[in-house]
Amino acid sequence: MAGASSSGNLNSVSIVLTQDPERKSRLYELHMEQEMVLEAPLVVTFCADWFRTREWLRLRQARDNFNNLVGYLVASFDAMILAQNVCLGFESEGLGICYMGTTLYSMLDIAEFLELPDTCLPVTAIVVGYPDEDPTKRDRLPMEALVHHETYHRPSVAEIEETYRQREVKGWERYMAIPELKRMSEERGITSLAQFYTSEIKYDPESFREFSLRIEDALVTKHFLER
Ligand SMILES: Cc1cc2nc3c(=O)[nH]c(=O)nc-3n(C[C@H](O)[C@H](O)[C@H](O)COP(=O)(O)O)c2cc1C
């Protein structure tokens, strides 16, 4: 984990561990009430963090930098690379993890709750614990659809059909096996996996517009972006 690749080896990341049940219950709210935040004994939040580096630069009378969009992206990439290394480490020890994509949506509130300083923002979080189930890994799209040789191969309609053929059956069955999701889908006239994905139930475009504004606001507040 400590050896994760790092841009310029500047290690522009911080990790905040949350184990205290009361503090976890606030994180549960900020992660849109995903049950695993309460169930798992540990939440690890990975932050893009230039605060420490910039303090060091200031102490050495060096020029300031990284309080910009490039800085945010560079530190975010470092944080994600580190997060995945940590996940592999936990999994190799028999622990289970789940990423919390909701970190992005509540970025600024989580930053406030964890008392993150200027130019420091959460990028992702994982919950960690010993799993009490062993679900089969879900299929990924076929590798041929993802890999391009030399230049991008624009998929034809027939290739798109083929790429999503299996997922449209299995994915749909998986969601429709959950009575609540089945009921909500029927109420909204949703008849396919594609429609489900961008419905209000899953990745609602309206919510995404709202989350995008929140992220922009967080970047401005923490001085990664100027308005
Ligand atoms: C960046 C990222 C964010 C994710 N956020 C969530 C989340 O908020 N809640 C959740 O249940 N799963 C989350 N996941 C897990 C994915 O849903 C999961 O990896 C995918 O459905 C495939 O399942 P599998 O990894 O168990 O095969 C996230 C995964 C990634 C990479």
mmCIF file of C-alpha atoms and ligand atoms in Angstrom:
data_model
loop_
_atom_site.group_PDB
_atom_site.id
_atom_site.type_symbol
_atom_site.label_atom_id
_atom_site.label_comp_id
_atom_site.label_asym_id
_atom_site.label_seq_id
_atom_site.Cartn_x
_atom_site.Cartn_y
_atom_site.Cartn_z
ATOM 1 C CA MET A 1 0.000 0.000 0.000
ATOM 2 C CA ALA A 2 2.718 2.461 0.987
ATOM 3 C CA GLY A 3 4.347 1.826 -2.387
ATOM 4 C CA ALA A 4 1.395 2.875 -4.573
ATOM 5 C CA SER A 5 2.507 4.875 -7.609
ATOM 6 C CA SER A 6 2.298 8.579 -6.883
ATOM 7 C CA SER A 7 2.551 11.548 -9.222
ATOM 8 C CA GLY A 8 5.959 13.198 -8.627
ATOM 9 C CA ASN A 9 6.090 10.989 -5.524
ATOM 10 C CA LEU A 10 4.455 13.909 -3.728
ATOM 11 C CA ASN A 11 1.983 11.572 -2.011
ATOM 12 C CA SER A 12 -0.818 14.134 -2.181
ATOM 13 C CA VAL A 13 -3.261 11.967 -0.255
ATOM 14 C CA SER A 14 -4.653 11.559 3.236
ATOM 15 C CA ILE A 15 -6.663 8.668 4.637
ATOM 16 C CA VAL A 16 -9.219 9.158 7.410
ATOM 17 C CA LEU A 17 -10.291 6.062 9.382
ATOM 18 C CA THR A 18 -13.722 6.084 11.024
ATOM 19 C CA GLN A 19 -14.528 3.372 13.578
ATOM 20 C CA ASP A 20 -16.503 5.217 16.234
ATOM 21 C CA PRO A 21 -20.166 4.014 15.888
ATOM 22 C CA GLU A 22 -21.610 7.482 16.503
ATOM 23 C CA ARG A 23 -19.402 9.059 13.881
ATOM 24 C CA LYS A 24 -20.199 6.194 11.506
ATOM 25 C CA SER A 25 -23.887 6.898 11.880
ATOM 26 C CA ARG A 26 -23.340 10.470 10.657
ATOM 27 C CA LEU A 27 -21.307 9.095 7.732
ATOM 28 C CA TYR A 28 -24.223 6.726 7.054
ATOM 29 C CA GLU A 29 -26.458 9.775 6.549
ATOM 30 C CA LEU A 30 -23.888 11.456 4.308
ATOM 31 C CA HIS A 31 -23.556 8.268 2.231
ATOM 32 C CA MET A 32 -27.277 8.327 1.449
ATOM 33 C CA GLU A 33 -28.120 5.798 4.123
ATOM 34 C CA GLN A 34 -26.281 2.853 2.592
ATOM 35 C CA GLU A 35 -26.610 0.171 5.282
ATOM 36 C CA MET A 36 -23.051 -1.148 4.941
ATOM 37 C CA VAL A 37 -21.684 2.032 6.523
ATOM 38 C CA LEU A 38 -23.441 0.987 9.748
ATOM 39 C CA GLU A 39 -22.736 -2.730 9.348
ATOM 40 C CA ALA A 40 -18.994 -2.612 8.591
ATOM 41 C CA PRO A 41 -16.650 -1.848 11.502
ATOM 42 C CA LEU A 42 -14.425 0.487 9.489
ATOM 43 C CA VAL A 43 -14.914 3.270 6.945
ATOM 44 C CA VAL A 44 -11.800 4.511 5.147
ATOM 45 C CA THR A 45 -12.046 7.857 3.375
ATOM 46 C CA PHE A 46 -9.369 8.630 0.778
ATOM 47 C CA CYS A 47 -8.702 12.331 0.259
ATOM 48 C CA ALA A 48 -6.951 14.345 -2.408
ATOM 49 C CA ASP A 49 -4.744 16.429 -0.120
ATOM 50 C CA TRP A 50 -2.351 19.245 -0.996
ATOM 51 C CA PHE A 51 -2.593 20.968 2.404
ATOM 52 C CA ARG A 52 0.424 19.185 3.922
ATOM 53 C CA THR A 53 2.570 19.733 0.805
ATOM 54 C CA ARG A 54 1.590 23.407 0.562
ATOM 55 C CA GLU A 55 2.421 23.994 4.229
ATOM 56 C CA TRP A 56 5.858 22.486 3.590
ATOM 57 C CA LEU A 57 6.340 24.681 0.505
ATOM 58 C CA ARG A 58 5.369 27.745 2.564
ATOM 59 C CA LEU A 59 7.793 26.852 5.364
ATOM 60 C CA ARG A 60 10.614 26.556 2.812
ATOM 61 C CA GLN A 61 9.677 29.836 1.082
ATOM 62 C CA ALA A 62 8.971 27.869 -2.106
ATOM 63 C CA ARG A 63 6.370 29.028 -4.620
ATOM 64 C CA ASP A 64 2.819 27.893 -3.936
ATOM 65 C CA ASN A 65 1.033 25.536 -6.356
ATOM 66 C CA PHE A 66 -1.549 22.772 -6.600
ATOM 67 C CA ASN A 67 -4.491 24.999 -5.578
ATOM 68 C CA ASN A 68 -5.859 24.539 -9.090
ATOM 69 C CA LEU A 69 -7.773 22.042 -11.222
ATOM 70 C CA VAL A 70 -4.624 20.172 -12.290
ATOM 71 C CA GLY A 71 -3.705 19.803 -8.608
ATOM 72 C CA TYR A 72 -7.148 18.424 -7.807
ATOM 73 C CA LEU A 73 -7.001 15.863 -10.631
ATOM 74 C CA VAL A 74 -3.438 14.751 -9.864
ATOM 75 C CA ALA A 75 -4.233 14.239 -6.170
ATOM 76 C CA SER A 76 -7.518 12.481 -7.009
ATOM 77 C CA PHE A 77 -5.721 9.998 -9.261
ATOM 78 C CA ASP A 78 -3.177 9.298 -6.501
ATOM 79 C CA ALA A 79 -6.027 8.789 -4.027
ATOM 80 C CA MET A 80 -7.846 6.306 -6.309
ATOM 81 C CA ILE A 81 -4.667 4.353 -7.056
ATOM 82 C CA LEU A 82 -3.910 4.135 -3.349
ATOM 83 C CA ALA A 83 -7.505 3.151 -2.562
ATOM 84 C CA GLN A 84 -7.417 0.218 -4.969
ATOM 85 C CA ASN A 85 -4.069 -0.970 -3.544
ATOM 86 C CA VAL A 86 -5.553 -0.815 -0.056
ATOM 87 C CA CYS A 87 -8.593 -2.790 -1.269
ATOM 88 C CA LEU A 88 -6.386 -5.514 -2.726
ATOM 89 C CA GLY A 89 -4.435 -5.631 0.539
ATOM 90 C CA PHE A 90 -7.600 -6.021 2.617
ATOM 91 C CA GLU A 91 -9.026 -8.649 0.254
ATOM 92 C CA SER A 92 -5.796 -10.653 0.330
ATOM 93 C CA GLU A 93 -6.245 -10.822 4.122
ATOM 94 C CA GLY A 94 -9.786 -12.224 3.761
ATOM 95 C CA LEU A 95 -11.588 -8.930 4.424
ATOM 96 C CA GLY A 96 -14.373 -7.603 2.213
ATOM 97 C CA ILE A 97 -14.683 -4.043 0.899
ATOM 98 C CA CYS A 98 -17.248 -1.903 -0.870
ATOM 99 C CA TYR A 99 -16.535 1.445 -2.496
ATOM 100 C CA MET A 100 -18.809 4.314 -1.554
ATOM 101 C CA GLY A 101 -19.449 6.320 -4.732
ATOM 102 C CA THR A 102 -21.662 8.568 -2.633
ATOM 103 C CA THR A 103 -18.458 10.231 -1.368
ATOM 104 C CA LEU A 104 -18.556 12.396 -4.485
ATOM 105 C CA TYR A 105 -22.135 13.522 -3.991
ATOM 106 C CA SER A 106 -21.573 14.627 -0.378
ATOM 107 C CA MET A 107 -18.006 15.805 -0.873
ATOM 108 C CA LEU A 108 -18.177 19.092 0.983
ATOM 109 C CA ASP A 109 -20.315 17.814 3.871
ATOM 110 C CA ILE A 110 -17.937 14.884 4.378
ATOM 111 C CA ALA A 111 -14.971 17.299 4.207
ATOM 112 C CA GLU A 112 -16.577 19.395 6.934
ATOM 113 C CA PHE A 113 -17.423 16.377 9.084
ATOM 114 C CA LEU A 114 -13.854 15.021 8.838
ATOM 115 C CA GLU A 115 -12.468 18.544 9.448
ATOM 116 C CA LEU A 116 -10.467 18.543 6.217
ATOM 117 C CA PRO A 117 -8.375 21.699 5.644
ATOM 118 C CA ASP A 118 -8.024 23.875 2.524
ATOM 119 C CA THR A 119 -7.110 22.055 -0.759
ATOM 120 C CA CYS A 120 -8.143 18.746 0.761
ATOM 121 C CA LEU A 121 -11.273 16.901 -0.404
ATOM 122 C CA PRO A 122 -12.558 13.319 -0.126
ATOM 123 C CA VAL A 123 -12.363 11.388 -3.405
ATOM 124 C CA THR A 124 -13.704 8.001 -2.434
ATOM 125 C CA ALA A 125 -14.376 5.854 0.616
ATOM 126 C CA ILE A 126 -14.583 2.146 1.326
ATOM 127 C CA VAL A 127 -16.310 0.161 4.031
ATOM 128 C CA VAL A 128 -14.277 -2.762 5.356
ATOM 129 C CA GLY A 129 -15.162 -5.858 7.348
ATOM 130 C CA TYR A 130 -15.180 -9.629 7.415
ATOM 131 C CA PRO A 131 -17.957 -10.601 4.962
ATOM 132 C CA ASP A 132 -20.765 -12.898 6.126
ATOM 133 C CA GLU A 133 -21.655 -13.805 2.528
ATOM 134 C CA ASP A 134 -19.749 -14.797 -0.582
ATOM 135 C CA PRO A 135 -21.634 -13.447 -3.610
ATOM 136 C CA THR A 136 -20.362 -14.354 -7.086
ATOM 137 C CA LYS A 137 -18.575 -11.541 -8.853
ATOM 138 C CA ARG A 138 -20.781 -9.786 -11.381
ATOM 139 C CA ASP A 139 -19.854 -10.119 -15.069
ATOM 140 C CA ARG A 140 -17.976 -7.255 -16.659
ATOM 141 C CA LEU A 141 -18.578 -6.290 -20.294
ATOM 142 C CA PRO A 142 -16.604 -8.505 -22.721
ATOM 143 C CA MET A 143 -12.954 -7.482 -23.017
ATOM 144 C CA GLU A 144 -13.237 -7.125 -26.843
ATOM 145 C CA ALA A 145 -15.634 -4.241 -26.274
ATOM 146 C CA LEU A 146 -13.174 -2.383 -24.053
ATOM 147 C CA VAL A 147 -9.865 -2.947 -25.822
ATOM 148 C CA HIS A 148 -8.988 -1.035 -29.000
ATOM 149 C CA HIS A 149 -5.961 -1.738 -31.169
ATOM 150 C CA GLU A 150 -3.975 1.293 -32.306
ATOM 151 C CA THR A 151 -7.033 3.523 -32.825
ATOM 152 C CA TYR A 152 -10.518 3.670 -31.378
ATOM 153 C CA HIS A 153 -12.899 1.233 -33.008
ATOM 154 C CA ARG A 154 -16.325 2.864 -33.106
ATOM 155 C CA PRO A 155 -18.798 0.038 -32.339
ATOM 156 C CA SER A 156 -21.517 -0.668 -34.880
ATOM 157 C CA VAL A 157 -25.134 -1.093 -33.834
ATOM 158 C CA ALA A 158 -24.704 -4.868 -34.158
ATOM 159 C CA GLU A 159 -21.634 -4.773 -31.898
ATOM 160 C CA ILE A 160 -23.438 -2.661 -29.287
ATOM 161 C CA GLU A 161 -26.293 -5.190 -29.388
ATOM 162 C CA GLU A 162 -23.814 -8.038 -28.866
ATOM 163 C CA THR A 163 -21.866 -6.245 -26.079
ATOM 164 C CA TYR A 164 -24.971 -5.651 -23.952
ATOM 165 C CA ARG A 165 -26.923 -8.803 -24.901
ATOM 166 C CA GLN A 166 -26.043 -10.889 -21.864
ATOM 167 C CA ARG A 167 -26.093 -7.988 -19.404
ATOM 168 C CA GLU A 168 -29.577 -6.912 -20.516
ATOM 169 C CA VAL A 169 -30.924 -10.285 -19.459
ATOM 170 C CA LYS A 170 -28.878 -10.967 -16.336
ATOM 171 C CA GLY A 171 -28.786 -7.372 -15.040
ATOM 172 C CA TRP A 172 -32.508 -6.898 -15.546
ATOM 173 C CA GLU A 173 -33.309 -10.197 -13.804
ATOM 174 C CA ARG A 174 -31.057 -9.243 -10.912
ATOM 175 C CA TYR A 175 -32.811 -5.915 -10.321
ATOM 176 C CA MET A 176 -36.305 -7.275 -10.897
ATOM 177 C CA ALA A 177 -35.692 -9.991 -8.294
ATOM 178 C CA ILE A 178 -35.800 -7.183 -5.690
ATOM 179 C CA PRO A 179 -39.541 -6.611 -5.056
ATOM 180 C CA GLU A 180 -39.166 -2.912 -4.171
ATOM 181 C CA LEU A 181 -37.221 -2.180 -7.396
ATOM 182 C CA LYS A 182 -39.673 -4.240 -9.448
ATOM 183 C CA ARG A 183 -42.608 -2.288 -8.032
ATOM 184 C CA MET A 184 -40.919 1.094 -8.574
ATOM 185 C CA SER A 185 -39.970 0.139 -12.145
ATOM 186 C CA GLU A 186 -43.501 -1.000 -12.987
ATOM 187 C CA GLU A 187 -44.977 2.214 -11.561
ATOM 188 C CA ARG A 188 -42.702 4.237 -13.874
ATOM 189 C CA GLY A 189 -43.257 2.088 -16.971
ATOM 190 C CA ILE A 190 -39.598 1.029 -17.097
ATOM 191 C CA THR A 191 -39.186 -2.000 -19.348
ATOM 192 C CA SER A 192 -35.430 -2.351 -19.931
ATOM 193 C CA LEU A 193 -32.107 -2.216 -18.125
ATOM 194 C CA ALA A 194 -31.025 0.846 -20.126
ATOM 195 C CA GLN A 195 -34.181 2.715 -19.053
ATOM 196 C CA PHE A 196 -33.642 1.579 -15.471
ATOM 197 C CA TYR A 197 -30.083 2.950 -15.373
ATOM 198 C CA THR A 198 -31.078 6.552 -16.080
ATOM 199 C CA SER A 199 -34.410 6.462 -14.254
ATOM 200 C CA GLU A 200 -35.003 8.253 -10.934
ATOM 201 C CA ILE A 201 -34.351 4.908 -9.258
ATOM 202 C CA LYS A 202 -30.717 4.630 -10.338
ATOM 203 C CA TYR A 203 -28.657 7.399 -12.011
ATOM 204 C CA ASP A 204 -31.217 10.167 -12.303
ATOM 205 C CA PRO A 205 -30.027 12.941 -14.680
ATOM 206 C CA GLU A 206 -31.684 15.595 -12.489
ATOM 207 C CA SER A 207 -29.770 14.413 -9.413
ATOM 208 C CA PHE A 208 -26.556 14.255 -11.408
ATOM 209 C CA ARG A 209 -27.022 17.893 -12.434
ATOM 210 C CA GLU A 210 -27.478 18.787 -8.757
ATOM 211 C CA PHE A 211 -24.440 16.687 -7.678
ATOM 212 C CA SER A 212 -22.323 18.298 -10.403
ATOM 213 C CA LEU A 213 -23.133 21.742 -8.985
ATOM 214 C CA ARG A 214 -22.282 20.507 -5.484
ATOM 215 C CA ILE A 215 -18.902 19.197 -6.660
ATOM 216 C CA GLU A 216 -18.157 22.476 -8.401
ATOM 217 C CA ASP A 217 -19.054 24.306 -5.200
ATOM 218 C CA ALA A 218 -16.741 22.036 -3.163
ATOM 219 C CA LEU A 219 -13.850 22.678 -5.581
ATOM 220 C CA VAL A 220 -14.373 26.440 -5.294
ATOM 221 C CA THR A 221 -14.722 26.351 -1.489
ATOM 222 C CA LYS A 222 -11.504 24.347 -1.098
ATOM 223 C CA HIS A 223 -9.651 26.572 -3.612
ATOM 224 C CA PHE A 224 -9.115 24.064 -6.399
ATOM 225 C CA LEU A 225 -11.243 26.153 -8.759
ATOM 226 C CA GLU A 226 -12.015 29.851 -9.146
ATOM 227 C CA ARG A 227 -15.507 30.996 -10.028
HETATM 228 C C1 LIG B 1 -15.891 4.261 -7.631
HETATM 229 C C2 LIG B 1 -16.903 3.218 -7.217
HETATM 230 C C3 LIG B 1 -18.000 3.598 -6.466
HETATM 231 C C4 LIG B 1 -18.933 2.634 -6.025
HETATM 232 N N1 LIG B 1 -19.964 3.023 -5.220
HETATM 233 C C5 LIG B 1 -20.807 2.112 -4.719
HETATM 234 C C6 LIG B 1 -21.825 2.499 -3.816
HETATM 235 O O1 LIG B 1 -21.964 3.677 -3.481
HETATM 236 N N2 LIG B 1 -22.645 1.521 -3.337
HETATM 237 C C7 LIG B 1 -22.506 0.208 -3.684
HETATM 238 O O2 LIG B 1 -23.279 -0.621 -3.199
HETATM 239 N N3 LIG B 1 -21.535 -0.195 -4.531
HETATM 240 C C8 LIG B 1 -20.673 0.721 -5.045
HETATM 241 N N4 LIG B 1 -19.672 0.324 -5.894
HETATM 242 C C9 LIG B 1 -19.506 -1.104 -6.198
HETATM 243 C C10 LIG B 1 -20.006 -1.457 -7.597
HETATM 244 O O3 LIG B 1 -21.404 -1.329 -7.649
HETATM 245 C C11 LIG B 1 -19.553 -2.908 -7.903
HETATM 246 O O4 LIG B 1 -18.157 -2.961 -7.990
HETATM 247 C C12 LIG B 1 -20.159 -3.405 -9.220
HETATM 248 O O5 LIG B 1 -21.554 -3.440 -9.140
HETATM 249 C C13 LIG B 1 -19.660 -4.801 -9.579
HETATM 250 O O6 LIG B 1 -19.904 -5.691 -8.516
HETATM 251 P P1 LIG B 1 -18.738 -6.655 -7.973
HETATM 252 O O7 LIG B 1 -17.524 -5.767 -7.782
HETATM 253 O O8 LIG B 1 -19.270 -7.194 -6.690
HETATM 254 O O9 LIG B 1 -18.542 -7.693 -9.015
HETATM 255 C C14 LIG B 1 -18.758 1.266 -6.369
HETATM 256 C C15 LIG B 1 -17.652 0.905 -7.168
HETATM 257 C C16 LIG B 1 -16.740 1.857 -7.584
HETATM 258 C C17 LIG B 1 -15.547 1.430 -8.401
#
